[in-house]
Coordinates of C-alpha atoms (C1' of nucleotides) in Angstrom, one line a residue:
Chain A
M186 CA 8.4 12.1 -0.6
E187 CA 7.0 12.6 -4.1
T188 CA 6.1 9.7 -6.3
R189 CA 8.5 11.1 -8.9
E190 CA 11.4 10.6 -6.4
L191 CA 10.2 7.1 -5.7
R192 CA 10.0 6.2 -9.3
Y193 CA 13.5 7.6 -9.9
F194 CA 14.9 5.7 -7.0
V195 CA 13.3 2.4 -8.0
A196 CA 14.7 2.8 -11.5
V197 CA 18.2 3.3 -10.1
A198 CA 17.9 0.6 -7.6
E199 CA 16.8 -1.9 -10.2
E200 CA 19.4 -0.9 -12.8
L201 CA 22.2 -0.2 -10.4
H202 CA 23.4 2.2 -13.0
F203 CA 22.5 5.9 -13.2
G204 CA 22.9 6.1 -17.0
R205 CA 20.6 3.2 -17.9
A206 CA 18.1 4.3 -15.2
A207 CA 18.0 7.8 -16.7
Q208 CA 17.5 6.4 -20.1
R209 CA 14.7 4.2 -18.9
L210 CA 13.1 7.2 -17.2
G211 CA 13.5 9.3 -20.3
I212 CA 15.6 12.0 -18.6
A213 CA 19.3 12.8 -18.6
Q214 CA 21.7 11.4 -16.1
P215 CA 22.7 14.5 -14.1
P216 CA 19.2 15.4 -12.9
L217 CA 18.7 11.8 -11.8
S218 CA 21.9 11.9 -9.8
R219 CA 20.7 15.2 -8.2
A220 CA 17.2 13.8 -7.4
I221 CA 18.7 10.8 -5.6
Q222 CA 21.0 13.0 -3.7
Q223 CA 18.1 15.2 -2.6
L224 CA 16.1 12.2 -1.6
E225 CA 19.0 10.9 0.5
R226 CA 19.5 14.3 2.1
R227 CA 15.8 14.7 2.9
L228 CA 15.6 11.2 4.4
G229 CA 19.0 11.7 6.1
V230 CA 19.8 8.2 5.0
A231 CA 22.4 6.7 2.6
L232 CA 20.4 4.6 0.0
L233 CA 23.2 3.7 -2.4
D234 CA 26.9 2.9 -2.0
R235 CA 28.4 4.4 -5.1
T236 CA 32.0 4.5 -6.2
S237 CA 32.6 6.1 -9.5
R238 CA 32.5 2.7 -11.1
T239 CA 29.7 0.8 -9.3
V240 CA 26.4 1.3 -7.5
A241 CA 25.1 -0.9 -4.7
L242 CA 22.1 -0.8 -2.4
T243 CA 22.6 -0.1 1.3
E244 CA 20.5 -1.9 3.8
A245 CA 18.2 1.1 4.0
G246 CA 18.1 1.3 0.2
S247 CA 16.9 -2.3 -0.2
V248 CA 14.1 -1.6 2.3
L249 CA 13.1 1.5 0.4
L250 CA 13.1 -0.4 -2.9
V251 CA 10.5 -2.8 -1.6
E252 CA 8.5 -0.2 0.2
A253 CA 8.6 2.2 -2.7
R254 CA 7.3 -0.4 -5.1
A255 CA 4.4 -1.0 -2.7
A256 CA 3.7 2.7 -2.4
L257 CA 3.8 3.2 -6.2
D258 CA 1.5 0.3 -6.6
A259 CA -0.9 1.9 -4.2
V260 CA -0.8 5.2 -6.1
D261 CA -1.4 3.5 -9.4
A262 CA -4.2 1.4 -8.0
A263 CA -5.8 4.6 -6.6
E264 CA -5.7 6.1 -10.1
R265 CA -7.1 3.1 -11.8
R266 CA -9.8 2.5 -9.2
T267 CA -10.9 6.1 -9.4
R268 CA -11.2 5.8 -13.2
R269 CA -13.1 2.6 -12.9
A270 CA -15.5 4.2 -10.4
A271 CA -16.1 7.1 -12.8
L272 CA -16.9 4.6 -15.5
A273 CA -19.2 2.6 -13.3
A274 CA -21.1 5.7 -12.2
T275 CA -21.7 6.9 -15.8
G276 CA -21.8 3.8 -17.9
R277 CA -21.9 0.1 -17.5
P278 CA -21.1 -0.9 -14.0
G279 CA -19.4 -4.3 -14.4
L280 CA -17.3 -6.4 -12.0
V281 CA -14.0 -8.0 -13.0
L282 CA -13.3 -11.3 -11.3
V283 CA -10.0 -13.0 -11.7
T284 CA -9.1 -16.6 -11.0
K285 CA -6.6 -19.3 -12.0
A286 CA -7.4 -21.0 -15.2
N287 CA -8.8 -24.5 -14.5
A288 CA -9.2 -24.0 -10.8
S289 CA -12.5 -24.2 -8.8
S290 CA -14.4 -24.1 -12.0
E291 CA -17.4 -25.8 -10.5
L292 CA -17.4 -23.3 -7.6
L293 CA -17.0 -20.4 -10.0
A294 CA -20.0 -21.5 -12.1
K295 CA -22.2 -21.8 -9.0
L296 CA -21.0 -18.4 -7.7
L297 CA -21.7 -16.7 -11.0
D298 CA -25.1 -18.3 -11.3
A299 CA -26.1 -17.5 -7.7
Y300 CA -24.9 -13.9 -8.0
A301 CA -26.6 -13.3 -11.3
A302 CA -29.9 -14.3 -9.6
E303 CA -29.4 -11.7 -6.9
P304 CA -31.4 -8.5 -7.2
G305 CA -29.2 -5.7 -8.4
A306 CA -26.5 -7.9 -9.9
V307 CA -24.2 -6.3 -12.4
P308 CA -22.4 -8.1 -15.3
V309 CA -19.3 -10.0 -14.2
D310 CA -16.3 -10.2 -16.5
V311 CA -14.1 -13.2 -15.7
I312 CA -10.4 -13.1 -16.3
L313 CA -8.5 -16.4 -16.2
C314 CA -4.8 -16.2 -15.6
G315 CA -1.8 -18.1 -14.4
P316 CA -1.0 -18.6 -10.8
A317 CA 0.3 -15.6 -8.8
E318 CA -1.0 -13.2 -11.4
Q319 CA -4.3 -12.8 -9.7
A320 CA -2.9 -11.0 -6.7
R321 CA -1.1 -8.6 -9.0
L322 CA -4.2 -7.8 -11.0
L323 CA -6.2 -7.2 -7.8
R324 CA -3.5 -5.1 -6.2
E325 CA -3.2 -3.0 -9.4
G326 CA -6.9 -2.2 -9.5
R327 CA -7.4 -4.1 -12.7
A328 CA -9.8 -6.5 -11.1
D329 CA -12.4 -6.1 -8.4
V330 CA -12.3 -9.5 -6.8
A331 CA -10.3 -12.7 -7.0
L332 CA -10.6 -16.4 -6.1
L333 CA -7.3 -17.3 -4.4
H334 CA -6.0 -20.6 -3.1
R335 CA -4.2 -20.8 0.2
P336 CA -1.5 -21.7 0.9
F337 CA -0.3 -21.2 -2.6
D338 CA -1.5 -17.6 -3.0
S339 CA -0.7 -14.9 -0.5
T340 CA -3.7 -13.1 0.7
A341 CA -1.7 -10.3 2.3
G342 CA -3.3 -6.9 1.7
F343 CA -6.7 -8.1 0.9
H344 CA -9.9 -8.8 2.8
T345 CA -10.9 -12.5 2.3
E346 CA -13.7 -14.9 3.1
E347 CA -13.1 -18.7 3.1
L348 CA -15.3 -20.5 0.6
G349 CA -14.2 -24.1 1.1
T350 CA -11.4 -26.5 1.8
E351 CA -10.3 -29.6 -0.1
G352 CA -7.5 -32.2 0.0
Q353 CA -5.1 -32.7 -2.8
V354 CA -4.5 -35.6 -5.2
V355 CA -1.6 -36.6 -7.3
V356 CA -2.3 -36.6 -11.0
L357 CA -0.5 -39.4 -12.9
P358 CA -0.6 -40.9 -16.4
A359 CA -3.2 -43.6 -16.6
G360 CA -1.7 -47.0 -16.0
H361 CA 1.1 -45.8 -13.7
P362 CA 1.8 -48.3 -10.9
L363 CA 0.7 -45.9 -8.2
T364 CA -2.8 -45.5 -9.7
T365 CA -3.8 -48.8 -8.2
R366 CA -3.3 -47.4 -4.7
S367 CA -6.3 -46.0 -2.8
H368 CA -4.1 -43.3 -1.4
V369 CA -0.4 -42.2 -1.2
H370 CA 1.8 -39.9 0.8
L371 CA 3.9 -37.0 -0.4
A372 CA 7.0 -39.0 0.0
D373 CA 5.7 -41.5 -2.5
V374 CA 5.4 -38.9 -5.3
T375 CA 8.5 -36.7 -4.8
G376 CA 11.3 -38.0 -6.9
L377 CA 9.3 -40.5 -9.0
P378 CA 11.6 -41.8 -11.7
G379 CA 10.9 -39.8 -14.9
L380 CA 7.9 -38.0 -13.3
P381 CA 9.3 -34.9 -11.6
L382 CA 7.1 -32.2 -10.1
P383 CA 6.8 -29.1 -12.3
R384 CA 8.3 -25.7 -11.7
W385 CA 5.9 -22.8 -11.4
P386 CA 7.0 -19.2 -12.2
A387 CA 7.9 -16.9 -9.3
P388 CA 6.0 -13.7 -9.0
D389 CA 8.6 -11.9 -11.1
G390 CA 8.1 -14.4 -13.9
S391 CA 11.4 -16.3 -13.5
Y392 CA 11.6 -20.0 -12.8
P393 CA 13.4 -21.6 -9.9
P394 CA 16.2 -24.0 -10.9
G395 CA 15.5 -27.7 -10.7
P396 CA 14.7 -30.8 -12.7
G397 CA 11.0 -30.5 -13.4
P398 CA 9.5 -29.0 -16.6
Q399 CA 8.4 -25.3 -16.6
V400 CA 4.7 -24.7 -16.7
R401 CA 2.6 -21.6 -16.8
D402 CA -0.9 -23.0 -16.2
H403 CA -2.7 -26.1 -15.2
A404 CA -3.7 -27.2 -18.7
Q405 CA -0.1 -27.3 -19.7
L406 CA 0.7 -29.3 -16.7
L407 CA -2.0 -31.9 -17.3
Q408 CA -0.8 -32.2 -20.9
L409 CA 2.8 -32.9 -19.6
V410 CA 1.4 -35.5 -17.2
A411 CA -0.5 -37.2 -20.0
L412 CA 2.8 -37.3 -22.0
G413 CA 4.5 -39.0 -19.0
R414 CA 6.9 -36.1 -18.5
A415 CA 5.7 -35.0 -15.1
C416 CA 3.3 -35.6 -12.2
A417 CA 1.2 -33.0 -10.4
V418 CA -0.1 -32.5 -6.9
S419 CA -3.4 -30.6 -7.3
P420 CA -6.6 -29.8 -5.4
E421 CA -9.0 -32.7 -5.8
S422 CA -11.6 -30.5 -7.6
C423 CA -9.3 -30.8 -10.6
R424 CA -10.5 -34.4 -11.1
A425 CA -13.6 -32.9 -12.9
Q426 CA -11.2 -31.9 -15.7
L427 CA -9.2 -35.1 -16.1
H428 CA -9.3 -37.0 -19.3
S429 CA -9.3 -40.8 -19.5
D430 CA -5.5 -40.8 -20.0
L431 CA -5.0 -39.4 -16.5
A432 CA -5.6 -40.8 -13.1
A433 CA -5.7 -39.1 -9.6
V434 CA -4.9 -40.6 -6.3
P435 CA -5.5 -38.8 -2.9
V436 CA -2.3 -37.6 -1.2
L437 CA -3.1 -37.9 2.5
D438 CA -0.4 -35.6 4.0
A439 CA -0.5 -32.8 1.4
P440 CA -1.7 -29.5 2.9
Q441 CA -5.4 -28.7 2.6
V442 CA -6.2 -26.1 0.0
T443 CA -8.6 -23.4 1.0
T444 CA -10.4 -21.4 -1.7
V445 CA -11.0 -17.8 -0.6
I446 CA -12.7 -14.9 -2.3
A447 CA -10.5 -11.8 -1.9
W448 CA -11.0 -8.1 -2.6
P449 CA -9.0 -4.9 -2.0
A450 CA -9.1 -3.8 1.6
H451 CA -10.7 -0.5 0.8
S452 CA -13.3 -1.6 -1.7
R453 CA -16.4 0.6 -1.4
S454 CA -18.2 -1.2 -4.2
R455 CA -21.8 -2.3 -3.5
A456 CA -21.4 -4.9 -6.2
V457 CA -18.3 -6.5 -4.7
A458 CA -20.0 -6.7 -1.3
D459 CA -23.0 -8.4 -2.9
L460 CA -20.8 -10.9 -4.7
V461 CA -18.9 -11.7 -1.5
R462 CA -22.1 -12.2 0.4
T463 CA -23.4 -14.5 -2.3
A464 CA -20.2 -16.5 -2.2
T465 CA -20.3 -17.0 1.5
R466 CA -23.8 -18.3 1.3
L467 CA -23.0 -21.0 -1.3
Chain B
M125 CA -0.2 11.3 -9.8
E126 CA 2.1 13.0 -7.3
T127 CA 1.7 12.7 -3.6
R128 CA 1.3 16.5 -3.4
E129 CA -1.8 16.2 -5.5
L130 CA -3.1 13.4 -3.4
R131 CA -2.5 15.4 -0.2
Y132 CA -4.3 18.4 -1.7
F133 CA -7.2 16.3 -2.8
V134 CA -7.6 14.6 0.6
A135 CA -7.5 17.9 2.4
V136 CA -10.3 19.3 0.1
A137 CA -12.3 16.1 0.3
E138 CA -12.2 16.1 4.1
E139 CA -12.9 19.8 4.6
L140 CA -15.3 20.1 1.6
H141 CA -14.2 23.7 1.6
F142 CA -11.3 25.0 -0.5
G143 CA -10.5 27.9 1.8
R144 CA -10.1 25.8 4.9
A145 CA -8.3 23.1 3.1
A146 CA -5.8 25.6 1.7
Q147 CA -5.3 27.0 5.2
R148 CA -4.7 23.5 6.5
L149 CA -2.2 22.9 3.8
G150 CA -0.5 26.2 4.4
I151 CA -1.0 27.5 0.9
A152 CA -3.4 30.0 -0.7
Q153 CA -6.7 29.0 -2.1
P154 CA -6.2 29.7 -5.8
P155 CA -3.3 27.3 -6.3
L156 CA -5.3 24.7 -4.5
S157 CA -8.3 25.1 -6.9
R158 CA -5.9 24.9 -9.8
A159 CA -4.2 21.8 -8.5
I160 CA -7.5 20.0 -8.1
Q161 CA -8.6 21.0 -11.6
Q162 CA -5.4 19.7 -13.0
L163 CA -5.9 16.4 -11.2
E164 CA -9.4 16.1 -12.5
R165 CA -8.3 16.9 -16.0
R166 CA -5.4 14.4 -15.9
L167 CA -7.7 11.7 -14.6
G168 CA -10.4 12.7 -16.9
V169 CA -12.8 12.3 -14.0
A170 CA -14.9 14.7 -12.0
L171 CA -14.0 14.3 -8.3
L172 CA -16.0 17.2 -6.8
D173 CA -19.4 18.6 -7.5
R174 CA -18.9 22.3 -6.7
T175 CA -21.3 25.2 -6.9
S176 CA -20.0 28.6 -5.8
R177 CA -21.5 27.9 -2.4
T178 CA -20.9 24.2 -1.7
V179 CA -18.5 21.3 -2.4
A180 CA -19.5 17.7 -2.5
L181 CA -17.7 14.5 -3.4
T182 CA -18.7 12.6 -6.6
E183 CA -18.8 8.8 -6.6
A184 CA -15.3 8.7 -8.1
G185 CA -14.2 11.3 -5.6
S186 CA -15.1 9.2 -2.6
V187 CA -13.3 6.3 -4.1
L188 CA -10.2 8.4 -4.6
L189 CA -10.4 9.7 -1.0
V190 CA -10.2 6.2 0.4
E191 CA -7.5 5.1 -2.1
A192 CA -5.5 8.3 -1.7
R193 CA -5.4 7.9 2.0
A194 CA -4.1 4.3 1.6
A195 CA -1.5 5.4 -1.0
L196 CA -0.3 8.3 1.3
D197 CA -0.1 5.8 4.2
A198 CA 2.1 3.6 2.0
V199 CA 4.4 6.4 1.1
D200 CA 4.7 7.6 4.7
A201 CA 5.4 4.0 5.8
A202 CA 8.1 3.7 3.1
E203 CA 9.8 6.7 4.5
R204 CA 9.5 5.6 8.1
R205 CA 10.7 2.1 7.5
T206 CA 13.6 3.3 5.5
R207 CA 14.7 5.5 8.4
R208 CA 14.2 2.7 10.8
A209 CA 16.3 0.4 8.6
A210 CA 19.1 3.0 8.5
L211 CA 19.0 3.3 12.3
A212 CA 19.0 -0.5 12.7
A213 CA 22.0 -0.8 10.3
T214 CA 24.2 1.8 12.1
G215 CA 23.0 1.7 15.7
R216 CA 20.9 -0.4 18.0
P217 CA 18.9 -2.8 15.9
G218 CA 15.7 -3.2 18.0
L219 CA 12.3 -4.5 17.2
V220 CA 9.1 -2.8 18.1
L221 CA 6.2 -5.1 19.0
V222 CA 2.7 -3.6 19.6
T223 CA -0.2 -5.4 21.3
K224 CA -3.3 -4.5 23.1
A225 CA -2.9 -3.6 26.7
N226 CA -3.9 -6.5 29.0
A227 CA -4.3 -9.0 26.2
S228 CA -2.5 -12.3 25.8
S229 CA 0.0 -11.2 28.4
E230 CA 1.0 -14.8 29.3
L231 CA 1.6 -15.6 25.6
L232 CA 3.5 -12.3 25.2
A233 CA 5.8 -13.1 28.2
K234 CA 6.5 -16.6 26.8
L235 CA 7.2 -15.2 23.4
L236 CA 9.6 -12.6 24.6
D237 CA 11.4 -15.1 26.8
A238 CA 11.7 -17.6 24.0
Y239 CA 12.9 -15.1 21.5
A240 CA 15.5 -13.6 23.9
A241 CA 17.0 -17.0 24.2
E242 CA 17.4 -17.4 20.4
P243 CA 20.9 -16.8 19.0
G244 CA 21.0 -13.4 17.3
A245 CA 18.0 -12.0 19.2
V246 CA 17.8 -8.2 19.3
P247 CA 16.2 -6.0 22.0
V248 CA 12.4 -5.9 21.7
D249 CA 10.5 -2.7 22.7
V250 CA 6.9 -3.4 23.6
I251 CA 4.2 -0.9 22.9
L252 CA 0.8 -1.4 24.6
C253 CA -2.0 0.4 23.1
G254 CA -5.8 0.5 22.7
P255 CA -7.6 -1.8 20.4
A256 CA -7.5 -0.9 16.7
E257 CA -4.5 1.2 17.2
Q258 CA -2.1 -1.6 16.6
A259 CA -3.0 -2.0 13.0
R260 CA -2.4 1.7 12.4
L261 CA 1.0 1.6 14.1
L262 CA 2.0 -1.4 12.1
R263 CA 0.8 0.1 8.8
E264 CA 2.5 3.4 9.4
G265 CA 5.8 1.7 10.0
R266 CA 6.1 2.7 13.6
A267 CA 6.1 -0.9 14.7
D268 CA 7.7 -4.0 13.2
V269 CA 5.3 -6.7 14.5
A270 CA 1.9 -6.9 16.3
L271 CA -0.2 -9.3 18.2
L272 CA -3.7 -9.1 16.8
H273 CA -6.9 -10.8 17.8
R274 CA -9.3 -12.1 15.2
P275 CA -12.1 -11.5 14.6
F276 CA -11.8 -8.1 16.3
D277 CA -8.8 -6.8 14.5
S278 CA -8.6 -6.8 10.7
T279 CA -5.5 -8.5 9.4
A280 CA -5.9 -7.1 5.9
G281 CA -2.6 -5.9 4.5
F282 CA -0.3 -8.0 6.7
H283 CA 1.2 -11.4 6.8
T284 CA 0.1 -13.4 9.8
E285 CA 0.7 -16.6 11.6
E286 CA -1.9 -18.1 14.0
L287 CA -0.6 -18.5 17.5
G288 CA -3.6 -19.9 19.3
T289 CA -7.3 -19.9 19.8
E290 CA -9.4 -19.4 22.9
G291 CA -13.1 -19.1 23.9
Q292 CA -14.6 -16.0 25.5
V293 CA -15.9 -15.3 29.0
V294 CA -18.2 -12.7 30.3
V295 CA -16.7 -10.6 33.1
L296 CA -19.1 -9.6 35.8
P297 CA -19.0 -7.9 39.2
A298 CA -18.4 -10.5 41.9
G299 CA -21.7 -11.6 43.4
H300 CA -23.8 -11.0 40.3
P301 CA -26.5 -13.7 40.0
L302 CA -25.0 -15.0 36.7
T303 CA -21.7 -15.8 38.4
T304 CA -23.2 -18.9 39.9
R305 CA -23.7 -20.4 36.5
S306 CA -21.1 -22.8 35.0
H307 CA -21.7 -21.2 31.5
V308 CA -23.9 -18.7 29.7
H309 CA -24.9 -17.8 26.2
L310 CA -24.6 -14.5 24.4
A311 CA -28.3 -13.9 24.7
D312 CA -27.9 -14.1 28.5
V313 CA -25.5 -11.2 28.7
T314 CA -26.8 -8.7 26.1
G315 CA -29.1 -6.3 27.7
L316 CA -28.5 -7.2 31.3
P317 CA -30.3 -4.6 33.4
G318 CA -27.7 -1.9 34.4
L319 CA -24.8 -3.8 32.9
P320 CA -24.5 -2.7 29.2
L321 CA -21.7 -3.9 27.0
P322 CA -19.2 -1.1 26.4
R323 CA -18.6 0.9 23.3
W324 CA -15.1 0.8 21.7
P325 CA -13.8 3.6 19.5
A326 CA -13.9 3.1 15.7
P327 CA -10.7 3.3 13.8
D328 CA -11.2 7.1 13.4
G329 CA -11.4 7.5 17.1
S330 CA -15.2 8.2 17.3
Y331 CA -17.6 6.2 19.3
P332 CA -20.7 4.6 17.9
P333 CA -24.0 5.7 19.5
G334 CA -25.6 3.4 22.1
P335 CA -26.2 2.9 25.8
G336 CA -22.9 1.4 27.0
P337 CA -20.0 3.4 28.5
Q338 CA -17.1 4.5 26.3
V339 CA -13.9 2.7 27.0
R340 CA -10.4 3.0 25.4
D341 CA -8.7 0.0 26.9
H342 CA -9.3 -3.2 28.8
A343 CA -8.1 -1.8 32.2
Q344 CA -10.8 0.9 32.0
L345 CA -13.3 -1.6 31.1
L346 CA -12.5 -3.9 34.0
Q347 CA -12.7 -1.0 36.4
L348 CA -16.2 -0.1 35.1
V349 CA -17.3 -3.7 35.5
A350 CA -16.0 -3.7 39.1
L351 CA -18.0 -0.5 39.6
G352 CA -21.1 -2.4 38.4
R353 CA -21.5 -0.1 35.4
A354 CA -20.8 -2.5 32.6
C355 CA -20.1 -6.1 31.7
A356 CA -17.6 -7.4 29.2
V357 CA -17.2 -10.3 26.9
S358 CA -13.4 -11.0 26.6
P359 CA -11.0 -13.8 25.7
E360 CA -10.7 -16.2 28.6
S361 CA -7.0 -15.5 29.0
C362 CA -8.0 -12.2 30.6
R363 CA -9.0 -14.3 33.7
A364 CA -5.4 -14.1 34.8
Q365 CA -5.8 -10.4 35.4
L366 CA -9.1 -10.4 37.3
H367 CA -9.2 -9.1 40.8
S368 CA -11.3 -10.7 43.5
D369 CA -14.1 -8.2 42.9
L370 CA -14.7 -9.6 39.4
A371 CA -15.9 -13.0 38.2
A372 CA -15.8 -14.7 34.7
V373 CA -18.2 -17.1 33.2
P374 CA -17.6 -18.9 29.9
V375 CA -19.9 -17.8 27.0
L376 CA -20.5 -20.9 24.9
D377 CA -21.6 -19.3 21.7
A378 CA -19.3 -16.3 21.6
P379 CA -16.9 -16.4 18.6
Q380 CA -13.6 -18.1 19.2
V381 CA -10.7 -15.5 19.4
T382 CA -7.6 -16.3 17.5
T383 CA -4.4 -14.6 18.5
V384 CA -2.1 -14.0 15.5
I385 CA 1.3 -12.5 15.0
A386 CA 1.2 -10.0 12.2
W387 CA 3.9 -8.1 10.3
P388 CA 4.0 -5.9 7.2
A389 CA 3.7 -7.8 4.0
H390 CA 7.1 -6.6 2.7
S391 CA 9.2 -6.9 5.8
R392 CA 12.7 -7.9 5.0
S393 CA 13.9 -7.9 8.6
R394 CA 15.8 -10.9 9.8
A395 CA 14.8 -10.1 13.3
V396 CA 11.1 -10.1 12.5
A397 CA 11.4 -13.4 10.7
D398 CA 13.2 -14.9 13.8
L399 CA 10.5 -13.6 16.1
V400 CA 7.7 -15.0 14.0
R401 CA 9.4 -18.3 13.8
T402 CA 9.9 -18.4 17.5
A403 CA 6.2 -17.5 18.0
T404 CA 5.0 -20.3 15.8
R405 CA 7.1 -22.8 17.7
L406 CA 5.6 -21.9 21.1
Chain C
dG43 C1' 52.4 2.3 -16.2
dC44 C1' 49.9 4.9 -19.4
dG45 C1' 45.9 6.3 -22.2
dG46 C1' 41.3 5.6 -23.3
dA47 C1' 36.8 4.2 -21.8
dT48 C1' 33.2 4.4 -18.6
dC49 C1' 30.4 6.3 -15.2
dA50 C1' 28.9 9.4 -11.4
dA51 C1' 29.3 14.1 -9.8
dT52 C1' 29.6 19.1 -10.6
dA53 C1' 28.8 23.6 -12.9
dC54 C1' 25.8 26.3 -15.2
dC55 C1' 21.7 27.7 -17.8
dC56 C1' 16.8 27.7 -19.1
dG57 C1' 11.8 27.1 -19.0
dG58 C1' 7.8 25.7 -16.7
dC59 C1' 5.1 25.3 -13.0
dA60 C1' 3.9 25.9 -8.1
dG61 C1' 2.5 29.4 -5.4
dG62 C1' 1.3 34.3 -4.4
dT63 C1' -1.9 38.7 -4.9
dA64 C1' -5.8 40.9 -6.9
dT65 C1' -10.1 40.4 -8.8
dC66 C1' -14.2 38.5 -10.7
dG67 C1' -18.7 36.0 -10.8
dC68 C1' -22.0 33.6 -8.6
dC69 C1' -25.3 32.8 -5.1
dG70 C1' -27.6 32.8 -0.7
dA71 C1' -29.0 35.7 3.4
dC72 C1' -30.9 39.6 5.4
Chain D
dG287 C1' -31.0 45.3 -3.6
dT288 C1' -26.9 44.8 -1.2
dC289 C1' -23.6 42.6 1.2
dG290 C1' -20.7 38.7 2.3
dG291 C1' -18.8 34.3 1.4
dC292 C1' -16.7 31.2 -1.8
dG293 C1' -14.7 29.2 -5.8
dA294 C1' -12.7 30.5 -10.4
dT295 C1' -9.8 33.4 -13.2
dA296 C1' -5.9 36.6 -14.4
dC297 C1' -1.4 37.6 -13.9
dC298 C1' 3.1 37.8 -11.8
dT299 C1' 7.4 35.8 -9.7
dG300 C1' 10.9 32.7 -8.1
dC301 C1' 12.2 28.1 -7.5
dC302 C1' 13.2 23.8 -9.1
dG303 C1' 13.3 20.1 -12.5
dG304 C1' 15.6 19.2 -16.5
dG305 C1' 19.1 20.1 -20.2
dT306 C1' 24.3 20.4 -22.0
dA307 C1' 29.1 20.6 -21.0
dT308 C1' 32.6 19.2 -18.2
dT309 C1' 35.3 17.2 -14.4
dG310 C1' 37.1 13.5 -11.6
dA311 C1' 37.7 8.9 -10.5
dT312 C1' 38.3 4.1 -11.5
dC313 C1' 38.9 0.1 -14.3
dC314 C1' 41.0 -2.1 -18.5
dG315 C1' 43.9 -3.2 -22.4
dC316 C1' 48.3 -3.1 -24.1

DNA sequence: GCGGATCAATACCCGGCAGGTATCGCCGAC
DNA sequence: GTCGGCGATACCTGCCGGGTATTGATCCGC
């Protein structure tokens, strides 16, 4: 299978419409029809159920859609990492580290300091992004290493080392009745009147349905909490960033959050290895 | 980048010889030279240092070699999983589970029994293979789910659930002086006179240099121990398979072994999800 | 129920590119 | 110096990817 065929199939599978898919690919519709037919013939598998009016994925087709996206990601990552390696060899060999904005900032500062003190350290660019974006950047070869937080972030496809574990707290507007408690349970904070938990975007950028406000990052969320429009359950290290109008109370039965440093499974970079080693020694 | 180009590049990078690579690919040498030149031009990156007598990988080239292999694996896995999905839809929807021969057999039996009792269970084929082969089979789409053992097996690229943790024992010929001890430490069993630890094959099938005998699976290893040619440090669940001519003594400071159930990150199979759920409830 | 609209499939043509053969140019070995 | 091995170049050919025109089938409005 050639990547061209996979790209064509993904386009059709996503559009479920040969004409639109062809337009998106910048080719005419007949060659696209033919390419998909060839792909099906070579695989010996029906990928699409098509009537002359409608197109639907077969069971095998929906498997291929997922797998083809993964394979195309791998090809793109190969290209990008090769380009990065060439740059690193000739010019400025820098690392790109990606982490969630407002998360583990203390750990991050310690890590960057400790790594910078290592012999042979290279400059590290830090990218701050919304949750669930880190994995994509790392997978696409746009970043060399990431700080992820289990169980929120999936670490599938990466090598990881655990850096630390912490409990979670509920962040509330200062003066809320619960802030007098020394601790609470999850059941105490779900469904608080007027303080719903927020909705985070799914990996595809869409928001699940529900009552809470939509948030893209932690700063937004804290602002909404301060406004009395939401409450938040967050790792306790976020306490360092709370203003006086916010209060945090430990949630005893919330899952422990593990911060891990993650890098692509095939990284051959000396700098990444050094950074990881530094991180594990913190 | 097309998979054809990647395949060509991998062949040249592995052979470091255009003529032999072309032969391996079943094409003539000139088109291969041209294809690699095009690839380099499109990437804007030198991949190979070539004189008219010798070919060597550049830094970027060795990155691409690793990444290209991973990308080609992903493409092949996409093809195989699609074919499997088509078979499952039309014919006998079976699962393929792969595990190390002689490992976790009790757990495996319990898992298969429990899963078979689930409503909607499908037949499960079990593949037993040598260590480090499981990950390959799973990655290549030849198996749906695997039992892996951390820290021996890398779980990079898979979703996993932990099933249990156990200590390790040293397996010795019956009557060996150490068998009278209630426990030992790692230092006690490395470098035992005449009883070296064995050498396991690397992922590429080659053996590291060293004194111990080469083994491919656990049964071979136990046989060598019985013959007084080696000793073995293994998870304690292997005790169930020891004959009377072998003895096991706990090793206090050997790393804990965690058995995990692993499946490809993009699995959409209902049967895999059921099996995993069953496993976590054991 | 009929005509038009819509959409995938088919028919057919063209140009580019993958692949082949022949050859060159370079370099190391003897 | 000559020969042999190896990658690059030159040039040709046929296939295949892509284009336009058209058909055939289904849904929809009236």
